[in-house]
Short mmCIF file of C-alpha atoms in Angstrom, two decimals:
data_model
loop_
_atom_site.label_atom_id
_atom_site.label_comp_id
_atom_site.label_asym_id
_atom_site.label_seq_id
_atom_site.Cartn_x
_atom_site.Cartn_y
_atom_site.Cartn_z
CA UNK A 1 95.54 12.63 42.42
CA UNK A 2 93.22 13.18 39.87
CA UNK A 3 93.97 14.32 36.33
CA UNK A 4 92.90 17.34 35.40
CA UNK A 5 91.31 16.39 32.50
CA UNK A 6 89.50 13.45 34.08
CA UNK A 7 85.96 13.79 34.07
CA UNK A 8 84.35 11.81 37.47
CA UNK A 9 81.10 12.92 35.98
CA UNK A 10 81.17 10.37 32.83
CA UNK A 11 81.11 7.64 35.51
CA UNK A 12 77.39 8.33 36.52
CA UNK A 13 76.56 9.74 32.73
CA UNK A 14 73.50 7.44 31.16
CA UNK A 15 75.75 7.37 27.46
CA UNK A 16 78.06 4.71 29.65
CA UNK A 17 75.74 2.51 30.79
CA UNK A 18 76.56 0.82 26.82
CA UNK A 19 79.67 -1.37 26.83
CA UNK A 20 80.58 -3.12 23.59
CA UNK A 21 80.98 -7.03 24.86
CA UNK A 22 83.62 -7.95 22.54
CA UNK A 23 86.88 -5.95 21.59
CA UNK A 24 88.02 -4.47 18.00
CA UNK A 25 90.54 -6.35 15.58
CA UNK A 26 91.79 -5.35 12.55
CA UNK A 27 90.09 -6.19 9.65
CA UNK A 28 93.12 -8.48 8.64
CA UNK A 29 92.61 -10.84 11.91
CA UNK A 30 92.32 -14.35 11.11
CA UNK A 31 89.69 -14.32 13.60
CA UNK A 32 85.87 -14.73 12.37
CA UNK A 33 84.20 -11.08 12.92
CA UNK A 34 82.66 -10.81 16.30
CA UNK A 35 79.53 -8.45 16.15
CA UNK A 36 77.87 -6.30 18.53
CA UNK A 37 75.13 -7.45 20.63
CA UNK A 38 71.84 -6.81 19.66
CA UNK A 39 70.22 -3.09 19.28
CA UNK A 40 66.88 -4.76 21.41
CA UNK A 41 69.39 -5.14 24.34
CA UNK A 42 70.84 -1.46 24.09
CA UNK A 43 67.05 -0.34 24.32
CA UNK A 44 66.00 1.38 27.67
CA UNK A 45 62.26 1.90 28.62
CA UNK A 46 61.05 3.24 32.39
CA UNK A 47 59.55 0.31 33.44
CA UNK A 48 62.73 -1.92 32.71
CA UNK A 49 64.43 -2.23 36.29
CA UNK A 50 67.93 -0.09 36.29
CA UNK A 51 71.61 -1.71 36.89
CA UNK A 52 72.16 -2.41 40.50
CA UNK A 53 72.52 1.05 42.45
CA UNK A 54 69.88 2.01 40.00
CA UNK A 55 69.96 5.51 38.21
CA UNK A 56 68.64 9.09 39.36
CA UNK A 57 66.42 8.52 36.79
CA UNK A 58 64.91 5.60 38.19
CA UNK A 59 60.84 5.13 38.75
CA UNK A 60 60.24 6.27 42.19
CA UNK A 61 56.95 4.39 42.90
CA UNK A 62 56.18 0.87 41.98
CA UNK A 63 52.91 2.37 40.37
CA UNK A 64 54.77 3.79 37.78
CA UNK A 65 56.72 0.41 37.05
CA UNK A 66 53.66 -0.70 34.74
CA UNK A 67 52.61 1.19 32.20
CA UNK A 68 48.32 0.79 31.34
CA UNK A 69 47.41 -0.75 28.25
CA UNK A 70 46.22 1.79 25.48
CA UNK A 71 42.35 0.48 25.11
CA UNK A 72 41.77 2.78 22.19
CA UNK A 73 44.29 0.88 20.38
CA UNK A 74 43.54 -1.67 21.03
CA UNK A 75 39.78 -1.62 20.22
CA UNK A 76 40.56 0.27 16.79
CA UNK A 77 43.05 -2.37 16.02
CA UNK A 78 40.14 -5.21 16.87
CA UNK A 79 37.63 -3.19 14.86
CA UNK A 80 39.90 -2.15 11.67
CA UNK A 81 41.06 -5.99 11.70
CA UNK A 82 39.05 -7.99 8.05
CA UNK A 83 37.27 -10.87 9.78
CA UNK A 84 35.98 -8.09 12.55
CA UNK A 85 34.74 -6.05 9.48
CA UNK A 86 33.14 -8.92 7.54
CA UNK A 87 31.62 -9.59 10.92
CA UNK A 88 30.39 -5.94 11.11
CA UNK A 89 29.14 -5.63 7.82
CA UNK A 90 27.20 -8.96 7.78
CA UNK A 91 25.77 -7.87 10.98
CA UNK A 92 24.37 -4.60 9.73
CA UNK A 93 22.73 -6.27 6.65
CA UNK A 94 21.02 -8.46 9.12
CA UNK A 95 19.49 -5.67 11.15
CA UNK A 96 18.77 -3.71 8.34
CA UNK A 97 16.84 -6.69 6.43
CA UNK A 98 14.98 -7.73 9.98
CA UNK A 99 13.94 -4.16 9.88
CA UNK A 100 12.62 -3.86 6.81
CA UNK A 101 10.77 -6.64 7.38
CA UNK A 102 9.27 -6.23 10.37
CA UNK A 103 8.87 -2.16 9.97
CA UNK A 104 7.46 -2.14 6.20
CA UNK A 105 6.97 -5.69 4.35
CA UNK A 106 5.48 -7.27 7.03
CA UNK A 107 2.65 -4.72 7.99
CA UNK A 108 2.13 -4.59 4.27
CA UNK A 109 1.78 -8.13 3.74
CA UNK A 110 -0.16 -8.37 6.66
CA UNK A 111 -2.78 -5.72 5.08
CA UNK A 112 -3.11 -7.87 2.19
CA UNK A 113 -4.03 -10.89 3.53
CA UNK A 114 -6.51 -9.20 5.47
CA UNK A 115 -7.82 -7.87 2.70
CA UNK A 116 -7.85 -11.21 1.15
CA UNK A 117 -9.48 -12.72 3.79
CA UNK A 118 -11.92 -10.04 4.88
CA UNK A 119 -15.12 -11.25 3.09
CA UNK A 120 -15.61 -14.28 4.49
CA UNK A 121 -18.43 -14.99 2.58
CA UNK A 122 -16.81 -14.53 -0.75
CA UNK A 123 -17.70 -17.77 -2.35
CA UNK A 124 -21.28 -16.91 -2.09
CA UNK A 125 -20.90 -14.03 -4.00
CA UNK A 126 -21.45 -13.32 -7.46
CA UNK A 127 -18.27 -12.34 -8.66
CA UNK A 128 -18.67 -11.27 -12.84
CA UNK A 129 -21.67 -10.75 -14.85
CA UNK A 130 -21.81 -9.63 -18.62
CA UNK A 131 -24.33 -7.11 -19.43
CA UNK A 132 -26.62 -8.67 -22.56
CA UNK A 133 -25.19 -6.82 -25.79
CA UNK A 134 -28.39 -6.11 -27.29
CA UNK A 135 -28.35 -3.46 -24.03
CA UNK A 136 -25.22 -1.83 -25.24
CA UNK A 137 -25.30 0.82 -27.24
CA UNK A 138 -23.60 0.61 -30.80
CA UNK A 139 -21.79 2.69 -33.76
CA UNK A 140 -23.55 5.50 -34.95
CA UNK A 141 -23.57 4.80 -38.58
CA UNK A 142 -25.49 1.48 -37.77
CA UNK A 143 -28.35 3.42 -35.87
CA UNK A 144 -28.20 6.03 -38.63
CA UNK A 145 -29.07 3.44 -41.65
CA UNK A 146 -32.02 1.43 -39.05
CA UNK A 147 -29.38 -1.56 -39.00
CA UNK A 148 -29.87 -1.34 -35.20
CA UNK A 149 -32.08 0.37 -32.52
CA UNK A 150 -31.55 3.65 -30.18
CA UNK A 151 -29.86 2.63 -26.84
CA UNK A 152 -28.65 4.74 -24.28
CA UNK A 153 -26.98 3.89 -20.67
CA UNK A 154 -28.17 5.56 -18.08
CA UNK A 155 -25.35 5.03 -14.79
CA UNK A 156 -26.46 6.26 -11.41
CA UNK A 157 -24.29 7.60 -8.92
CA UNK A 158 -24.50 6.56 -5.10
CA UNK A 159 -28.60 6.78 -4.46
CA UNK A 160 -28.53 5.55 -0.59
CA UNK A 161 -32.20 4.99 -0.11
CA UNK A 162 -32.93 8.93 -1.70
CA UNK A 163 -35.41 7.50 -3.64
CA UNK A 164 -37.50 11.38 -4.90
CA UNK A 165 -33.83 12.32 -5.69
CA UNK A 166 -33.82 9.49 -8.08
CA UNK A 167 -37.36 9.86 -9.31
CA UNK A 168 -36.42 13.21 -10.23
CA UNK A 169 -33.32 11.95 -12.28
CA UNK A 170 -34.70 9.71 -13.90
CA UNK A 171 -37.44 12.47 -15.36
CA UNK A 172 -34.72 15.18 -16.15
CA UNK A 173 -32.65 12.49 -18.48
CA UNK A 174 -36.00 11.37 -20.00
CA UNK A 175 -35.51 7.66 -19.29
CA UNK A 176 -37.83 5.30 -21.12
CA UNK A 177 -36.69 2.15 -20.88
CA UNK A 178 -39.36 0.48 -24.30
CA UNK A 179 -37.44 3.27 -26.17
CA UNK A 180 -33.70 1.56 -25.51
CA UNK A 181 -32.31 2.95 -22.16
CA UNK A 182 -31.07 0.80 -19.77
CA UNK A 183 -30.22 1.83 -16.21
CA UNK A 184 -27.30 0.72 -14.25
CA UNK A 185 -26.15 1.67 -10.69
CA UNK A 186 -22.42 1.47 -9.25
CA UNK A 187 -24.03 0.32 -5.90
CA UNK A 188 -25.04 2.00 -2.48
CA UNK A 189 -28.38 1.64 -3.63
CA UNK A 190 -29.39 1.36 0.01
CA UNK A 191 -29.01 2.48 3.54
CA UNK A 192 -28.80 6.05 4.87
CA UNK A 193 -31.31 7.71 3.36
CA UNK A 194 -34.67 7.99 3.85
CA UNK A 195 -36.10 5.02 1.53
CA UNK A 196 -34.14 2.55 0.80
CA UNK A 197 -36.78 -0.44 -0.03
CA UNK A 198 -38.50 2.09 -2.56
CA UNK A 199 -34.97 2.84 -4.29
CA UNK A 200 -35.20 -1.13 -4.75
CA UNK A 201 -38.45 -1.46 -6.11
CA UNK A 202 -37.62 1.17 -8.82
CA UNK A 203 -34.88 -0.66 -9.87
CA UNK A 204 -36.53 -3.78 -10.19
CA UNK A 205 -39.54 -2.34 -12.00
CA UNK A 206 -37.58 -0.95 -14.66
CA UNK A 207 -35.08 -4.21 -15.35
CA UNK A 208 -32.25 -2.31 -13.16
CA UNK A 209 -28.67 -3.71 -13.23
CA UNK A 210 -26.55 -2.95 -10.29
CA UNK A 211 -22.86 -3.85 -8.58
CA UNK A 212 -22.87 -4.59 -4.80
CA UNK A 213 -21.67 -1.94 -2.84
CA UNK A 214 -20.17 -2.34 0.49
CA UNK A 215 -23.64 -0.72 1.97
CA UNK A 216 -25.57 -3.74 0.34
CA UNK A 217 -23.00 -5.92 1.74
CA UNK A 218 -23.16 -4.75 5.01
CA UNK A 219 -26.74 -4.98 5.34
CA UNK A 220 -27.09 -8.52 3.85
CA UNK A 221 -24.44 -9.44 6.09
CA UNK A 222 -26.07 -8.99 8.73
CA UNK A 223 -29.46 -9.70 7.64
CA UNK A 224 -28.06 -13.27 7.12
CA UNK A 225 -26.80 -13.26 10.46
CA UNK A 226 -29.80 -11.94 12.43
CA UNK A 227 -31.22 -15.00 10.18
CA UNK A 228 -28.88 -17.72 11.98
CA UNK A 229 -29.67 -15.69 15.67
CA UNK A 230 -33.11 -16.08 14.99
CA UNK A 231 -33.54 -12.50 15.92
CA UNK A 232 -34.63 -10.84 11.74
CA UNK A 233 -38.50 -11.09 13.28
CA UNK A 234 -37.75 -10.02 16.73
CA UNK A 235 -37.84 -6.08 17.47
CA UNK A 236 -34.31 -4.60 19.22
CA UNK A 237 -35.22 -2.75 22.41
CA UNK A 238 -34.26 0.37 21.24
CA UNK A 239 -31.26 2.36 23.73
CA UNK A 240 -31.41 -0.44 25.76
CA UNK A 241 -30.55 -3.03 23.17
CA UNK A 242 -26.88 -2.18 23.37
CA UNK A 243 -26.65 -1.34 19.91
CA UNK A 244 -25.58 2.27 18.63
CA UNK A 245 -28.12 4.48 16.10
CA UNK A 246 -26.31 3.43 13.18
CA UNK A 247 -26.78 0.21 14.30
CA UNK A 248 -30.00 -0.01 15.00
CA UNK A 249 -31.00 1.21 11.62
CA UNK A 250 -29.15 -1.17 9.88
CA UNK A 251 -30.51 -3.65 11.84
CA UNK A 252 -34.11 -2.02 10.92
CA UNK A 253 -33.16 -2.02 7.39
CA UNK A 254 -32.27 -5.70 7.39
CA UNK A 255 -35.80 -6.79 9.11
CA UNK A 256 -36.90 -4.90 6.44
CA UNK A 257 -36.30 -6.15 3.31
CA UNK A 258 -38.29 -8.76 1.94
CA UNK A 259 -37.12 -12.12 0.63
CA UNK A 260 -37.56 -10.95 -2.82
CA UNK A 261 -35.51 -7.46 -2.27
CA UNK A 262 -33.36 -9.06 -0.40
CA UNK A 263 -32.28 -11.84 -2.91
CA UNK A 264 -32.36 -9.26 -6.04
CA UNK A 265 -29.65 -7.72 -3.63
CA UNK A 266 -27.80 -10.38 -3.14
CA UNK A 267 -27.83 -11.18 -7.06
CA UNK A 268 -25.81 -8.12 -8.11
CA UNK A 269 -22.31 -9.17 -8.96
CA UNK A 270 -19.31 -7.66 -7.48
CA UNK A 271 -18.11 -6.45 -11.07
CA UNK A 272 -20.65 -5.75 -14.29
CA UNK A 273 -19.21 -6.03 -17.54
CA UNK A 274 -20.67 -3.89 -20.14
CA UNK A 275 -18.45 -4.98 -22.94
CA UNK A 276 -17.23 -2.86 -26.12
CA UNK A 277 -18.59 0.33 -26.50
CA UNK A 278 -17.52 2.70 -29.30
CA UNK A 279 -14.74 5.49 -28.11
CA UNK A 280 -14.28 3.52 -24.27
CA UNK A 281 -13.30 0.42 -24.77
CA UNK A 282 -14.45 -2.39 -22.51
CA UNK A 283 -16.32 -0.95 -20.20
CA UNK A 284 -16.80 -2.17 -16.69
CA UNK A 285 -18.80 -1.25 -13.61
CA UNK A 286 -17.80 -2.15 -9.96
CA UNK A 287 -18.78 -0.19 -6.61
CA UNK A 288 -15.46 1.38 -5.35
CA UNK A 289 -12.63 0.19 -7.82
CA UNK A 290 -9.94 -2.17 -9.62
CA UNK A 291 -6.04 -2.69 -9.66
CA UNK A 292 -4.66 -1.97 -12.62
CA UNK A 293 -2.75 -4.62 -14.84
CA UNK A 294 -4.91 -7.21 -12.41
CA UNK A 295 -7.53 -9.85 -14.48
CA UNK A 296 -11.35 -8.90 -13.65
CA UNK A 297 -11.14 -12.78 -12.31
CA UNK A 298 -8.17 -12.07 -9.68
CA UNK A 299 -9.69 -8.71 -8.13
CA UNK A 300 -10.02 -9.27 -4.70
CA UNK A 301 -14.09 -9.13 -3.88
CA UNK A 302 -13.42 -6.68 -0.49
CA UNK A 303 -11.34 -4.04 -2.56
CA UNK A 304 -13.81 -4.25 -5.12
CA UNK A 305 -16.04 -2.86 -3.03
CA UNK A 306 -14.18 -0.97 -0.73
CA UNK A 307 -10.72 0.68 -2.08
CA UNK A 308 -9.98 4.22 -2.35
CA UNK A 309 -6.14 3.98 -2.84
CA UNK A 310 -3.25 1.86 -4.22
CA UNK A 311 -0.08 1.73 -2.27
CA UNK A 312 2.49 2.74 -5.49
CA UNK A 313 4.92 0.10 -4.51
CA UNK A 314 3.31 -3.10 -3.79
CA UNK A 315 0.27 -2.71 -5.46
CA UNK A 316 -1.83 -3.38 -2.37
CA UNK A 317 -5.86 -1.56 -2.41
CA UNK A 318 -6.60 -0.15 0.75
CA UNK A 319 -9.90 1.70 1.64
CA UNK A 320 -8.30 4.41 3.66
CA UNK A 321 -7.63 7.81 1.86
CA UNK A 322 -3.88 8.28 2.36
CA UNK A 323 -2.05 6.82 -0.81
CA UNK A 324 -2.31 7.37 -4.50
CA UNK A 325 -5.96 7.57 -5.57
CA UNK A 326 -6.79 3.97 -7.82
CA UNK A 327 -8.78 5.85 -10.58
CA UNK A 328 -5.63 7.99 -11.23
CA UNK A 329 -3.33 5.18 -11.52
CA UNK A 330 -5.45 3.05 -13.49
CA UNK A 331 -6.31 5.79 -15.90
CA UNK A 332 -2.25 6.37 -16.45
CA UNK A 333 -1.87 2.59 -17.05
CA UNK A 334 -4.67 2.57 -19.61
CA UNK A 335 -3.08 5.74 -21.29
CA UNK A 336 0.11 4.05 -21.86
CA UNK A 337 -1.63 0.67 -22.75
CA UNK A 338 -3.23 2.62 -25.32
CA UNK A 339 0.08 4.96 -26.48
CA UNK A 340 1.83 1.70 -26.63
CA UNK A 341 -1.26 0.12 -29.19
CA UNK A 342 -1.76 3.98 -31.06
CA UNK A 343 0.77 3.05 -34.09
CA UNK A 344 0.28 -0.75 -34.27
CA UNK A 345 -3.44 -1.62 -34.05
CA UNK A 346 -5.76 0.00 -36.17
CA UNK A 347 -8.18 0.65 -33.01
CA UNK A 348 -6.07 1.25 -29.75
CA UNK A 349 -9.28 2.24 -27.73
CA UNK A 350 -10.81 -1.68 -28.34
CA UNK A 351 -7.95 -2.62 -26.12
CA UNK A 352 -8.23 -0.41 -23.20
CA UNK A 353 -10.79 -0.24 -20.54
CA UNK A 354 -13.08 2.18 -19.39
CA UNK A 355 -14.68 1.88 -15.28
CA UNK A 356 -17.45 3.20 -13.77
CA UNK A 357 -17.58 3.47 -10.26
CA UNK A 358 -19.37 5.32 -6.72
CA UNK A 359 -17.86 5.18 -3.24
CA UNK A 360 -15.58 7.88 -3.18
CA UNK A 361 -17.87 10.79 -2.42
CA UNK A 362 -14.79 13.10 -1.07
CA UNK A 363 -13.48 13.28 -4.16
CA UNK A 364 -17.02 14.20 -5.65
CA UNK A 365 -17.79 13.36 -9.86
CA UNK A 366 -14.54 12.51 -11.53
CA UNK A 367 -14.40 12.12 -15.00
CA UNK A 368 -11.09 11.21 -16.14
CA UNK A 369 -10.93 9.73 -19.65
CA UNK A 370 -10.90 5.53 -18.42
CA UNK A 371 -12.39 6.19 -15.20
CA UNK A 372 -15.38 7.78 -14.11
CA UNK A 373 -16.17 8.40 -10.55
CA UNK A 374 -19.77 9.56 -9.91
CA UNK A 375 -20.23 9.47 -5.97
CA UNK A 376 -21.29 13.14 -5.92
CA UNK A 377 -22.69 12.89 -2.14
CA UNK A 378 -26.18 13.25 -2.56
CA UNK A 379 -27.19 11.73 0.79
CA UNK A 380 -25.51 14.29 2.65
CA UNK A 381 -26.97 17.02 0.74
CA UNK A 382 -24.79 16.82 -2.36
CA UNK A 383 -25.89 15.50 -5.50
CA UNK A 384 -26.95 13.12 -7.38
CA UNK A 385 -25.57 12.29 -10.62
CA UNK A 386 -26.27 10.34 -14.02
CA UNK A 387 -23.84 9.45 -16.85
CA UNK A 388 -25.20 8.80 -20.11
CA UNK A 389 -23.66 6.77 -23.24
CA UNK A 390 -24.89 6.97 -26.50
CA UNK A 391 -24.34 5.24 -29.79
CA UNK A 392 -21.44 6.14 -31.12
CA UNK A 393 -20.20 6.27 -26.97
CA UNK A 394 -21.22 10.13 -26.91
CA UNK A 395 -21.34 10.91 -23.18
CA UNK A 396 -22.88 13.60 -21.04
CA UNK A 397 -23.43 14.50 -17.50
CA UNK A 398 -26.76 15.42 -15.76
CA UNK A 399 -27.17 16.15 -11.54
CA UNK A 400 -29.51 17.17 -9.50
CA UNK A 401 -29.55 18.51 -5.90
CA UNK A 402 -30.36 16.79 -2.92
CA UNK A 403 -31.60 17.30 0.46
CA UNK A 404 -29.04 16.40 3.27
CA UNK A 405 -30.63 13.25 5.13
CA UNK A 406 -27.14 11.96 6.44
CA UNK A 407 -24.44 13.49 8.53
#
């Protein structure tokens, strides 16, 4: 019979499934000290199998016997692991360097060279010419005491074949070219308007200096290759030549000019050096523009001619509008060429340069203080505008209105 204070319950209790394996001496035994088996083996986890009989407690299906693997651990543990993060990081440099590359350097790059490349007939070209200094005009005080004579510059704006436009110019500045003006154009001499040839002959009547615009280009670009085609003496077909309007009156144009007009053309250099004039500076002529900090010798011949804006950044000339306008950079680097020369040379202003230009008619006349921008759109019913330099490098202004001939 049972005790009473027996408990059969204990028998089936989980706390006894632990039996120590070895039994306790005193401390004072001669025996060596016998330790208790390991914790690990005391250590009970549901999908270890149970004693034989097994427990109430026991898994009741065999999918329960294996636990899943934790996969978010196991990733996080992969990812937060150093030769997985040196692996990441190098990675993301890579991407980010292939996409600078090919999203922003490369397209950049890319517009350069093509803008290095795009005239192919470049070497032909006359790059630089220097003005003859008895045609600039010189310090007051020397005119004043007869040491030297009267001269005046007289720079034309964008004509484009509006030849009355310039006759009428010409009258309202009193130009007199035995009395010491000399006239100068920034190019687009030609094409457009109604009379182009006639805007030539002026201009080589009176001794005329000029830059080549990218209108003159154009049209002796393709004069030279209706030349090679063998088609400059052969008539187009009109609509049925395949060519658009514009086309065909550039063509027309082309036929045009004679051998004469055509090679005083081709004779105007890219960029016109003026040389030292009294309160400017060096000043130089082109059709469209120059990179500042850039030798006259390195400009590129197709910006020359063509640029309207200079990518901040790399420098690069573009011809499209969107980007910071060239004439306002250049005119900030020559202001702090010239801040940086005020207190150390006796005359800062020798140092700096001064441009003249056309091209831009959007932006209309711009007179900044080393740029001057007189494109004032008189083809298209603008106007047509003269800048005059004096001795002593007084300037002034004068326009006239146009008729609209181009839209």
């Amino acid at each position: 019979m049972a005790s009473r204070d027996s408990h059969p319950q204990d028998s089936e209790s989980p706390d006894n499934d632990f039996h120590p394996t070895t039994t306790h001496h005193p401390s004072y035994s001669n025996q060596p000290p016998q330790y208790y088996s390991p914790l690990i083996d005391s250590s009970r986890n549901t999908w270890q199998s149970r004693a034989p009989g097994g427990s109430q407690h026991a898994s009741s299906s065999p999918a329960d016997d294996i636990k899943s693997p934790d996969w978010a651990q196991m990733v996080l543990s992969v990812a937060f692991a150093p030769r997985f993060r040196h692996i990441l990081i190098y990675g993301v440099l890579f991407i980010s360097a292939w996409f600078g590359w090919r999203m922003l350097l490369s397209p950049q790059l890319q517009d350069q060279n093509s803008l290095l490349h795009s005239s192919p007939h470049a070497d032909g070209l006359v790059r630089i010419l220097t003005l003859d200094p008895d045609l600039v005009p010189g310090d007051m005080p020397k005119v004043q005491s007869g040491q030297t004579n009267r001269k005046r510059l007289i720079f034309v704006g964008d004509v484009h074949g509006c030849k009355d436009e310039l006759v009428q110019l010409l009258e309202k500045v009193s130009f007199n070219q035995k009395g010491g003006d000399h006239l100068v154009f920034v190019g687009d001499m030609i094409n457009k308007g109604p009379d182009s040839k006639g805007v030539v002959d002026l201009a080589r009547e009176n001794s005329a200096s000029s830059v080549r615009g990218n209108h003159e280009d154009r049209i002796l670009l393709l004069r030279q290759e209706m030349v090679k085609t063998k088609t400059l003496t052969t008539p187009d077909e009109g609509r049925y030549s395949g060519f658009s309007s514009r086309e065909l009156a550039e063509r027309a144009l082309a036929r045009s000019l004679s051998e004469e007009q055509a090679q005083w053309l081709e004779n105007c250099p890219m960029i016109l050096n003026i040389g030292q004039v009294p309160g400017m500076g060096q000043v130089v002529v082109v059709h469209a523009g120059l990179v500042p900090g850039t030798e006259l010798e390195k400009q590129d011949p197709s910006s020359v001619m063509t640029m309207r804006t200079i990518d901040s950044d790399t420098h690069v000339p573009s011809p499209k509008k969107k980007g910071m306008n060239w004439a306002k950079m250049f005119d900030k680097h020559q202001a702090k060429l010239y801040l940086s020369l005020e207190h150390s040379t006796k005359d800062p202003l020798a140092n700096a340069m001064t441009v003249v230009y056309g091209h831009d008619a959007s932006t209309s006349l711009s007179i900044r203080t080393f740029t001057k921008g007189l494109d004032s759109g008189c083809v298209t019913g603008g106007k047509l505008t003269a800048l005059v330099i004096e001795d002593g490098g007084k300037q002034s202004i004068v326009q006239i209105s146009c008729h609209g001939y181009f839209k």
